[in-house]
Short mmCIF file of C-alpha atoms and ligand atoms in Angstrom, two decimals:
data_model
loop_
_atom_site.label_atom_id
_atom_site.label_comp_id
_atom_site.label_asym_id
_atom_site.label_seq_id
_atom_site.Cartn_x
_atom_site.Cartn_y
_atom_site.Cartn_z
CA MET A 1 -16.51 2.43 -23.24
CA ASN A 2 -13.68 1.70 -26.59
CA ALA A 3 -15.44 1.34 -29.37
CA ARG A 4 -13.88 -0.93 -30.97
CA ASP A 5 -14.43 -3.73 -28.18
CA ASP A 6 -14.98 -3.81 -24.70
CA ARG A 7 -11.93 -2.14 -23.37
CA LEU A 8 -12.13 0.42 -20.79
CA ARG A 9 -10.25 3.66 -20.51
CA ILE A 10 -9.83 4.10 -16.79
CA GLY A 11 -8.51 7.36 -15.19
CA ILE A 12 -6.47 6.47 -11.90
CA ALA A 13 -5.49 8.98 -9.31
CA CYS A 14 -2.62 8.02 -6.97
CA TRP A 15 0.17 9.80 -4.45
CA PRO A 16 3.15 9.24 -6.30
CA THR A 17 5.70 8.71 -3.90
CA TYR A 18 6.86 5.23 -1.53
CA GLY A 19 3.48 4.64 0.29
CA GLY A 20 1.24 1.29 -0.13
CA SER A 21 -1.36 3.08 -1.79
CA GLY A 22 0.29 4.60 -4.87
CA VAL A 23 2.45 1.32 -5.38
CA LEU A 24 -0.56 -0.75 -5.47
CA ALA A 25 -2.23 2.05 -7.49
CA THR A 26 0.81 1.77 -10.26
CA GLU A 27 0.63 -2.08 -10.09
CA LEU A 28 -3.18 -2.00 -11.15
CA ALA A 29 -2.40 1.02 -13.78
CA ILE A 30 0.39 -2.20 -15.08
CA ALA A 31 -1.66 -4.72 -15.15
CA LEU A 32 -4.93 -3.03 -16.32
CA ALA A 33 -2.50 -2.38 -19.68
CA ASP A 34 -1.15 -5.84 -19.61
CA GLU A 35 -4.51 -6.35 -20.69
CA GLY A 36 -5.48 -4.09 -22.87
CA HIS A 37 -7.06 -1.87 -21.07
CA GLU A 38 -6.19 2.27 -21.57
CA VAL A 39 -4.92 3.37 -18.45
CA HIS A 40 -4.32 6.91 -17.60
CA LEU A 41 -2.48 7.83 -14.58
CA LEU A 42 -2.90 11.25 -12.79
CA SER A 43 -0.53 12.39 -9.88
CA TYR A 44 1.77 15.49 -9.65
CA GLU A 45 5.02 13.40 -10.61
CA ALA A 46 5.80 10.59 -12.01
CA PRO A 47 4.60 7.46 -9.83
CA ILE A 48 7.53 5.69 -8.81
CA ARG A 49 6.73 1.96 -9.78
CA LEU A 50 5.68 3.15 -12.50
CA PRO A 51 7.59 1.58 -16.06
CA GLU A 52 9.74 4.04 -18.40
CA PHE A 53 6.97 3.07 -21.24
CA ARG A 54 3.67 0.81 -21.94
CA GLY A 55 1.72 1.33 -25.14
CA ASN A 56 -1.10 1.59 -23.72
CA LEU A 57 -0.80 2.91 -20.16
CA PHE A 58 -0.33 7.35 -19.89
CA TYR A 59 0.72 9.54 -16.91
CA HIS A 60 -0.45 12.79 -16.66
CA ARG A 61 1.36 14.93 -14.88
CA VAL A 62 -0.80 17.36 -12.31
CA GLY A 63 1.37 21.10 -12.28
CA VAL A 64 0.36 22.93 -9.55
CA PRO A 65 0.85 26.42 -9.90
CA GLU A 66 2.34 29.16 -7.67
CA TYR A 67 0.48 32.58 -6.56
CA PRO A 68 1.50 34.86 -3.83
CA LEU A 69 -2.15 34.56 -2.60
CA PHE A 70 -2.10 30.71 -2.16
CA LYS A 71 -0.52 29.95 1.45
CA TYR A 72 -0.78 26.71 0.62
CA PRO A 73 -2.06 25.81 -3.65
CA PRO A 74 -5.15 24.11 -3.89
CA TYR A 75 -4.32 20.74 -5.40
CA ALA A 76 -7.21 19.25 -5.04
CA LEU A 77 -8.57 21.69 -7.38
CA ALA A 78 -5.24 21.63 -10.20
CA LEU A 79 -6.02 17.51 -10.01
CA ALA A 80 -9.80 18.08 -10.71
CA THR A 81 -9.26 20.03 -13.55
CA ARG A 82 -6.62 17.87 -15.20
CA MET A 83 -9.06 15.10 -14.34
CA ALA A 84 -11.75 16.98 -16.27
CA GLU A 85 -9.47 17.38 -19.39
CA VAL A 86 -8.33 13.61 -19.47
CA ALA A 87 -11.73 12.12 -19.55
CA GLU A 88 -13.18 14.88 -22.05
CA GLN A 89 -9.25 14.40 -24.42
CA HIS A 90 -9.62 10.45 -23.69
CA ARG A 91 -13.27 9.80 -23.51
CA LEU A 92 -12.46 8.05 -20.31
CA ASP A 93 -15.43 5.57 -18.52
CA LEU A 94 -13.98 5.83 -15.30
CA ILE A 95 -11.86 7.39 -12.54
CA HIS A 96 -10.47 5.35 -9.75
CA ALA A 97 -9.19 7.02 -7.07
CA HIS A 98 -6.39 5.65 -4.84
CA TYR A 99 -7.07 7.35 -1.15
CA ALA A 100 -9.94 9.47 -0.49
CA ILE A 101 -8.18 12.61 0.31
CA PRO A 102 -8.62 14.20 -1.87
CA HIS A 103 -8.32 12.21 -5.08
CA SER A 104 -11.78 11.24 -4.32
CA VAL A 105 -12.99 14.55 -3.85
CA SER A 106 -11.37 15.61 -6.81
CA ALA A 107 -12.92 12.97 -9.33
CA ILE A 108 -16.05 13.58 -7.68
CA LEU A 109 -15.36 17.57 -8.96
CA ALA A 110 -14.22 16.46 -12.67
CA ARG A 111 -17.40 13.84 -12.62
CA ASP A 112 -19.55 17.14 -12.11
CA MET A 113 -18.05 19.12 -14.62
CA VAL A 114 -17.87 16.60 -17.80
CA GLY A 115 -20.77 14.42 -16.88
CA ARG A 116 -22.28 11.40 -15.05
CA HIS A 117 -21.64 9.10 -17.20
CA LEU A 118 -17.95 9.91 -16.12
CA LYS A 119 -18.23 7.19 -12.91
CA VAL A 120 -15.81 7.28 -10.23
CA ILE A 121 -14.34 4.32 -7.91
CA THR A 122 -12.69 5.36 -4.66
CA THR A 123 -10.16 3.05 -2.97
CA LEU A 124 -9.48 3.52 0.52
CA HIS A 125 -6.32 3.06 1.57
CA GLY A 126 -5.92 2.87 5.35
CA THR A 127 -4.88 6.35 7.03
CA ASP A 128 -6.92 7.74 5.17
CA ILE A 129 -10.03 6.39 6.93
CA THR A 130 -8.03 5.95 9.98
CA ILE A 131 -5.18 9.01 10.41
CA VAL A 132 -6.49 11.84 8.22
CA GLY A 133 -10.15 10.84 7.25
CA ASN A 134 -9.94 10.68 11.16
CA ASP A 135 -9.57 13.93 11.17
CA SER A 136 -12.30 16.66 11.94
CA SER A 137 -10.86 18.75 9.77
CA TYR A 138 -11.00 16.06 6.63
CA SER A 139 -13.56 14.10 8.42
CA ARG A 140 -17.41 15.04 6.67
CA ILE A 141 -15.22 15.85 3.39
CA THR A 142 -13.71 12.04 3.53
CA ARG A 143 -17.77 10.83 4.34
CA TYR A 144 -18.41 12.81 1.47
CA SER A 145 -16.46 11.19 -0.70
CA ILE A 146 -17.51 8.33 0.13
CA ASP A 147 -21.25 8.27 -0.04
CA ARG A 148 -20.75 10.07 -3.45
CA ALA A 149 -18.43 7.72 -4.96
CA ASP A 150 -20.43 5.51 -7.88
CA GLY A 151 -17.91 2.59 -6.10
CA VAL A 152 -16.30 2.15 -2.65
CA THR A 153 -13.43 -0.49 -2.55
CA ALA A 154 -11.48 -1.28 0.88
CA VAL A 155 -8.33 -3.11 1.19
CA SER A 156 -9.60 -5.39 4.12
CA ALA A 157 -12.24 -6.19 5.91
CA TRP A 158 -10.67 -4.37 8.88
CA LEU A 159 -10.57 -1.27 7.17
CA ALA A 160 -14.34 -1.97 5.44
CA GLU A 161 -15.40 -2.18 9.09
CA GLU A 162 -12.96 0.36 10.15
CA THR A 163 -14.86 3.11 7.56
CA ARG A 164 -18.49 2.39 8.62
CA ARG A 165 -18.38 2.48 12.26
CA THR A 166 -15.87 5.92 11.65
CA PHE A 167 -18.51 7.62 8.78
CA GLY A 168 -21.22 5.76 10.66
CA THR A 169 -22.48 5.01 6.89
CA THR A 170 -24.04 2.17 5.88
CA ARG A 171 -22.98 2.60 1.76
CA GLU A 172 -21.67 -0.88 0.44
CA ILE A 173 -17.77 -1.18 0.96
CA VAL A 174 -16.54 -3.93 -1.24
CA GLU A 175 -13.82 -5.54 0.19
CA ILE A 176 -11.19 -6.32 -2.21
CA PRO A 177 -7.35 -7.20 -0.98
CA ASN A 178 -4.18 -5.91 -2.17
CA PHE A 179 -2.34 -8.31 -4.96
CA VAL A 180 1.79 -8.68 -5.12
CA ASP A 181 3.50 -9.63 -8.93
CA LEU A 182 4.77 -13.14 -8.02
CA ASP A 183 7.27 -13.08 -10.76
CA ARG A 184 8.57 -10.41 -9.57
CA PHE A 185 8.80 -10.81 -5.63
CA SER A 186 10.12 -14.98 -5.42
CA ALA A 187 12.26 -16.46 -3.68
CA ARG A 188 15.64 -15.73 -5.90
CA PRO A 189 18.17 -14.18 -3.82
CA CYS A 190 20.20 -11.57 -5.17
CA ALA A 191 23.88 -11.99 -4.68
CA GLN A 192 24.61 -8.52 -3.46
CA ALA A 193 21.89 -8.40 -0.55
CA GLN A 194 23.01 -11.96 0.12
CA ALA A 195 26.55 -9.88 1.48
CA LEU A 196 24.01 -8.64 4.06
CA LYS A 197 24.01 -12.15 5.98
CA ARG A 198 26.78 -12.73 8.64
CA GLY A 199 27.42 -16.75 8.59
CA ASP A 200 24.14 -18.51 10.24
CA GLU A 201 22.66 -15.36 12.16
CA PRO A 202 19.21 -15.02 11.16
CA LEU A 203 18.36 -11.83 8.86
CA LEU A 204 15.61 -9.90 9.62
CA MET A 205 13.94 -7.05 7.95
CA HIS A 206 11.95 -4.13 7.30
CA VAL A 207 10.19 -2.34 4.82
CA SER A 208 8.20 1.46 5.72
CA ASN A 209 7.94 4.65 5.01
CA PHE A 210 8.88 5.39 8.72
CA ARG A 211 5.99 7.07 9.36
CA ARG A 212 5.21 7.08 13.24
CA VAL A 213 2.49 4.73 13.13
CA LYS A 214 4.99 2.15 11.61
CA ARG A 215 6.86 2.22 15.28
CA VAL A 216 10.24 1.58 14.11
CA THR A 217 11.69 2.85 17.73
CA GLU A 218 9.81 0.55 19.38
CA LEU A 219 11.56 -2.20 16.53
CA VAL A 220 15.24 -1.16 17.59
CA GLU A 221 14.47 -1.36 20.72
CA ALA A 222 13.12 -5.03 20.69
CA PHE A 223 16.10 -6.19 18.29
CA ALA A 224 18.49 -4.77 20.83
CA ALA A 225 16.89 -6.40 23.52
CA VAL A 226 16.88 -9.61 21.23
CA VAL A 227 20.39 -9.48 20.54
CA ALA A 228 21.93 -8.99 23.87
CA THR A 229 21.00 -13.04 24.18
CA ASP A 230 20.57 -14.22 20.31
CA PRO A 231 22.48 -12.95 17.53
CA ALA A 232 20.64 -11.58 14.55
CA ARG A 233 20.88 -9.06 11.87
CA LEU A 234 18.24 -6.26 10.98
CA VAL A 235 17.95 -4.92 7.65
CA MET A 236 15.79 -0.82 7.40
CA VAL A 237 14.55 -0.31 4.37
CA GLY A 238 13.17 3.09 3.24
CA ASP A 239 13.02 6.72 5.00
CA GLY A 240 11.07 8.89 6.93
CA PRO A 241 9.96 10.97 9.58
CA GLU A 242 11.31 8.53 12.08
CA LEU A 243 14.97 6.96 10.64
CA GLY A 244 17.06 9.56 12.44
CA ARG A 245 15.88 8.69 15.52
CA ALA A 246 16.03 4.59 14.55
CA GLU A 247 19.41 5.18 13.77
CA ARG A 248 20.21 7.71 16.89
CA LEU A 249 18.66 5.20 19.35
CA ALA A 250 20.36 1.96 17.43
CA SER A 251 23.68 3.76 18.13
CA GLU A 252 22.51 4.69 21.91
CA LEU A 253 21.41 0.89 22.91
CA GLY A 254 25.17 -0.33 21.04
CA VAL A 255 23.21 -1.96 18.22
CA ALA A 256 24.33 -0.11 15.28
CA ASP A 257 26.51 -2.51 13.56
CA ARG A 258 23.85 -4.77 14.17
CA ILE A 259 21.45 -2.80 11.80
CA HIS A 260 21.63 -1.89 8.48
CA PHE A 261 19.87 1.02 7.13
CA LEU A 262 19.65 1.08 3.95
CA GLY A 263 17.27 3.70 2.81
CA SER A 264 14.65 4.33 0.17
CA GLN A 265 15.52 0.58 -2.60
CA ASP A 266 13.84 0.56 -5.56
CA ALA A 267 14.07 -2.54 -6.03
CA VAL A 268 12.81 -4.38 -3.04
CA GLU A 269 12.08 -7.78 -4.81
CA LYS A 270 16.11 -7.86 -4.53
CA ILE A 271 16.71 -7.56 -0.93
CA LEU A 272 13.75 -8.95 0.32
CA PRO A 273 14.52 -12.86 -0.83
CA CYS A 274 17.77 -13.08 1.30
CA ALA A 275 15.43 -11.96 4.97
CA ASP A 276 14.93 -14.92 7.13
CA LEU A 277 11.41 -13.31 9.21
CA PHE A 278 10.48 -9.89 8.32
CA LEU A 279 9.00 -7.61 11.16
CA LEU A 280 6.21 -5.35 10.64
CA PRO A 281 5.70 -4.00 13.94
CA SER A 282 2.79 -1.12 13.25
CA ARG A 283 0.32 0.72 15.35
CA PHE A 284 -1.91 -0.42 12.97
CA GLU A 285 -2.07 -1.75 9.03
CA SER A 286 -5.18 -1.72 7.19
CA PHE A 287 -3.41 -4.18 4.98
CA GLY A 288 0.30 -4.55 5.15
CA LEU A 289 1.54 -4.28 1.72
CA ALA A 290 4.80 -4.92 2.57
CA ALA A 291 4.36 -7.79 4.76
CA LEU A 292 2.55 -9.51 1.26
CA GLU A 293 5.32 -8.19 -1.00
CA ALA A 294 8.10 -10.18 1.96
CA MET A 295 5.80 -13.58 1.89
CA ALA A 296 5.97 -13.55 -1.77
CA CYS A 297 8.94 -14.25 -1.11
CA GLY A 298 9.25 -16.82 0.59
CA VAL A 299 10.09 -14.54 3.79
CA PRO A 300 7.50 -15.39 7.29
CA VAL A 301 6.08 -12.47 8.76
CA LEU A 302 5.94 -11.12 12.77
CA ALA A 303 3.73 -8.05 12.75
CA SER A 304 1.57 -6.97 15.44
CA ARG A 305 -2.02 -8.22 15.91
CA ALA A 306 -3.77 -4.52 14.67
CA GLY A 307 -5.90 -4.11 12.15
CA GLY A 308 -6.16 -5.48 9.50
CA LEU A 309 -2.51 -7.28 9.60
CA PRO A 310 -4.55 -10.65 11.32
CA GLU A 311 -6.13 -11.07 7.93
CA LEU A 312 -2.91 -11.53 6.32
CA VAL A 313 -0.91 -13.26 8.14
CA GLU A 314 -1.81 -16.10 10.02
CA GLU A 315 -0.24 -16.73 13.60
CA GLY A 316 1.92 -20.03 13.87
CA GLU A 317 1.34 -20.76 10.16
CA THR A 318 2.31 -17.97 8.05
CA GLY A 319 4.27 -16.27 10.94
CA GLY A 320 3.62 -14.39 14.25
CA LEU A 321 1.30 -12.15 15.81
CA PHE A 322 2.29 -10.17 18.85
CA ASP A 323 -0.04 -7.53 21.08
CA LEU A 324 0.80 -4.14 21.23
CA GLU A 325 -0.87 -3.75 25.07
CA VAL A 326 1.76 -6.76 26.31
CA PRO A 327 4.84 -4.89 27.14
CA GLY A 328 8.12 -7.04 25.85
CA ASP A 329 6.06 -8.84 23.27
CA LEU A 330 7.10 -8.14 20.81
CA ALA A 331 10.66 -9.14 21.87
CA THR A 332 9.63 -12.33 23.25
CA LYS A 333 7.66 -13.24 20.12
CA LEU A 334 10.95 -12.54 18.33
CA ARG A 335 13.10 -13.99 20.05
CA ALA A 336 10.74 -17.33 20.15
CA MET A 337 10.25 -17.40 16.44
CA LEU A 338 14.36 -16.93 15.67
CA ARG A 339 15.42 -20.12 18.37
CA GLN A 340 13.11 -22.56 16.00
CA PRO A 341 14.92 -21.89 12.32
CA GLU A 342 13.39 -24.88 10.67
CA ARG A 343 9.48 -23.82 11.84
CA LEU A 344 10.53 -20.32 10.47
CA ALA A 345 11.64 -21.80 7.14
CA ALA A 346 8.58 -23.70 6.81
CA MET A 347 6.45 -20.60 7.63
CA GLY A 348 8.49 -18.84 4.83
CA HIS A 349 7.02 -21.73 2.61
CA GLU A 350 3.53 -21.54 3.58
CA ALA A 351 3.86 -17.51 3.30
CA ARG A 352 4.49 -18.16 -0.23
CA ARG A 353 1.18 -20.63 -1.33
CA ARG A 354 -0.66 -18.16 0.39
CA ALA A 355 0.71 -15.11 -1.63
CA GLU A 356 -0.06 -17.87 -4.75
CA GLU A 357 -3.67 -18.49 -3.13
CA ARG A 358 -5.16 -15.77 -2.04
CA TYR A 359 -3.18 -12.63 -3.06
CA ALA A 360 -2.45 -13.34 -6.68
CA LEU A 361 -2.67 -10.70 -9.61
CA PRO A 362 -5.14 -12.98 -11.76
CA ARG A 363 -6.91 -13.86 -8.64
CA VAL A 364 -7.34 -9.79 -7.82
CA LEU A 365 -7.38 -8.44 -10.95
CA PRO A 366 -10.94 -9.51 -12.18
CA ARG A 367 -12.51 -8.22 -9.04
CA TYR A 368 -11.84 -4.33 -9.84
CA VAL A 369 -12.82 -5.15 -13.28
CA ASP A 370 -15.91 -6.70 -12.01
CA LEU A 371 -16.67 -3.73 -9.81
CA TYR A 372 -15.76 -1.46 -12.97
CA ARG A 373 -18.16 -3.02 -15.67
CA SER A 374 -21.22 -3.34 -12.97
CA VAL A 375 -21.25 0.62 -12.26
CA MET A 376 -20.77 1.15 -15.59
CA ASP A 377 -23.98 -0.53 -15.89
CA GLN A 378 -25.63 1.75 -13.03
CA PRO A 379 -27.78 4.55 -15.46
CA ALA A 380 -25.98 7.33 -15.44
CA GLY A 381 -27.63 9.60 -12.04
O1 LIG B 1 1.73 2.68 5.34
C1 LIG B 1 1.77 3.88 5.27
O2 LIG B 1 1.99 4.44 5.69
C2 LIG B 1 1.27 4.07 3.66
C3 LIG B 1 0.19 4.08 3.27
C4 LIG B 1 -0.15 4.42 1.67
O3 LIG B 1 -1.51 5.09 1.68
O4 LIG B 1 0.45 4.54 1.07
O5 LIG B 1 -0.78 2.26 3.44
C5 LIG B 1 -2.31 2.43 3.77
O6 LIG B 1 -2.16 1.60 2.02
C6 LIG B 1 -1.06 0.51 1.73
C7 LIG B 1 -1.87 0.05 0.50
O7 LIG B 1 -3.20 -0.50 0.73
C8 LIG B 1 -1.54 -0.45 2.84
O8 LIG B 1 -1.24 -2.32 2.72
C9 LIG B 1 -1.08 -0.20 4.25
O9 LIG B 1 -1.50 -1.22 5.25
C10 LIG B 1 -1.94 1.50 4.77
N1 LIG B 1 -1.25 1.75 5.79
C11 LIG B 1 -1.97 1.75 7.25
O10 LIG B 1 -2.68 1.63 7.10
C12 LIG B 1 -0.70 2.07 7.94
#
């Protein structure tokens, strides 16, 4: 702990690219720094939401040297080495690893190098358990990283339960939901994004990294079915492996003129408030941070009844849920919601209220800080 007072010195490791875990980790780093803690972010490049300069928030790039022998450069080892260096140079109290593979493993290695006084907290975000950690190549090391961390959190009750079930572990997993900056994500519309609207036509929106799990092509299909009877427009924000397929499908189905593919956008908070409904039809989501950001902007959400989404979206209150197993259910629920514009607006208000009530930064941040302190009170084992 910082000698002058009880401010903490925290290392945070995350993926820097578009994706919920990196966004959440960076927002957490900023919030902790704003509270006066000293925060050191480690990643192979600066995370997308990292501000240019904050007095007590530092970024350490992790270099991964090429070597002819290395067909796969060992990033996990370079990260562990950098973590150990930063921990010693800046007398870190703890490393908070976001996403189990490889960040948590690297942090445990760093702790082995530096000494047990350095604590390791791991936050599980979702695909690190459900897709990557589940793969037989990584399953054992994922379980090891969960068991050996000093503290483990999961972003939803569903993910905590899924982790216990998948790995048969009984270790305590603290549920700490994701949070949202309610000043940045608000109902303030942005003039440029307003231009996406056409008259009274409802504007639908989707934001993701366009991975298969997001089911963006299924979304385009459902949208095409709905606009055959009910006019609407769809804005798709993000980039990823399924973008090309989604664009081609939009043309094939004759709805390309009704869908705007905007690519990756740094300031989604300027676009989201223009939406009448946010769509997240994923195969599962451990939490659904993009949906929470939409809710904070006063936009109701239609999501799949899968993973942690029913914890976030309350059917009939802040949006709707459709069943993945029921063919055509996404289109059916979407059409029904669009036909009740007043109800949709009321759900948008309620969505913002829920975001304020449950997911505001001041509500969630103390839970992380309390966990840091309780872990630091544990004897160095
Ligand atoms: O959604 C992704 O594919 C990205 C992934 C990540 O790790 O960056 O997101 C996961 O973590 C987010 C932040 O906690 C959650 O809001 C997302 O629901 C979760 N994604 C999945 O579970 C598919």
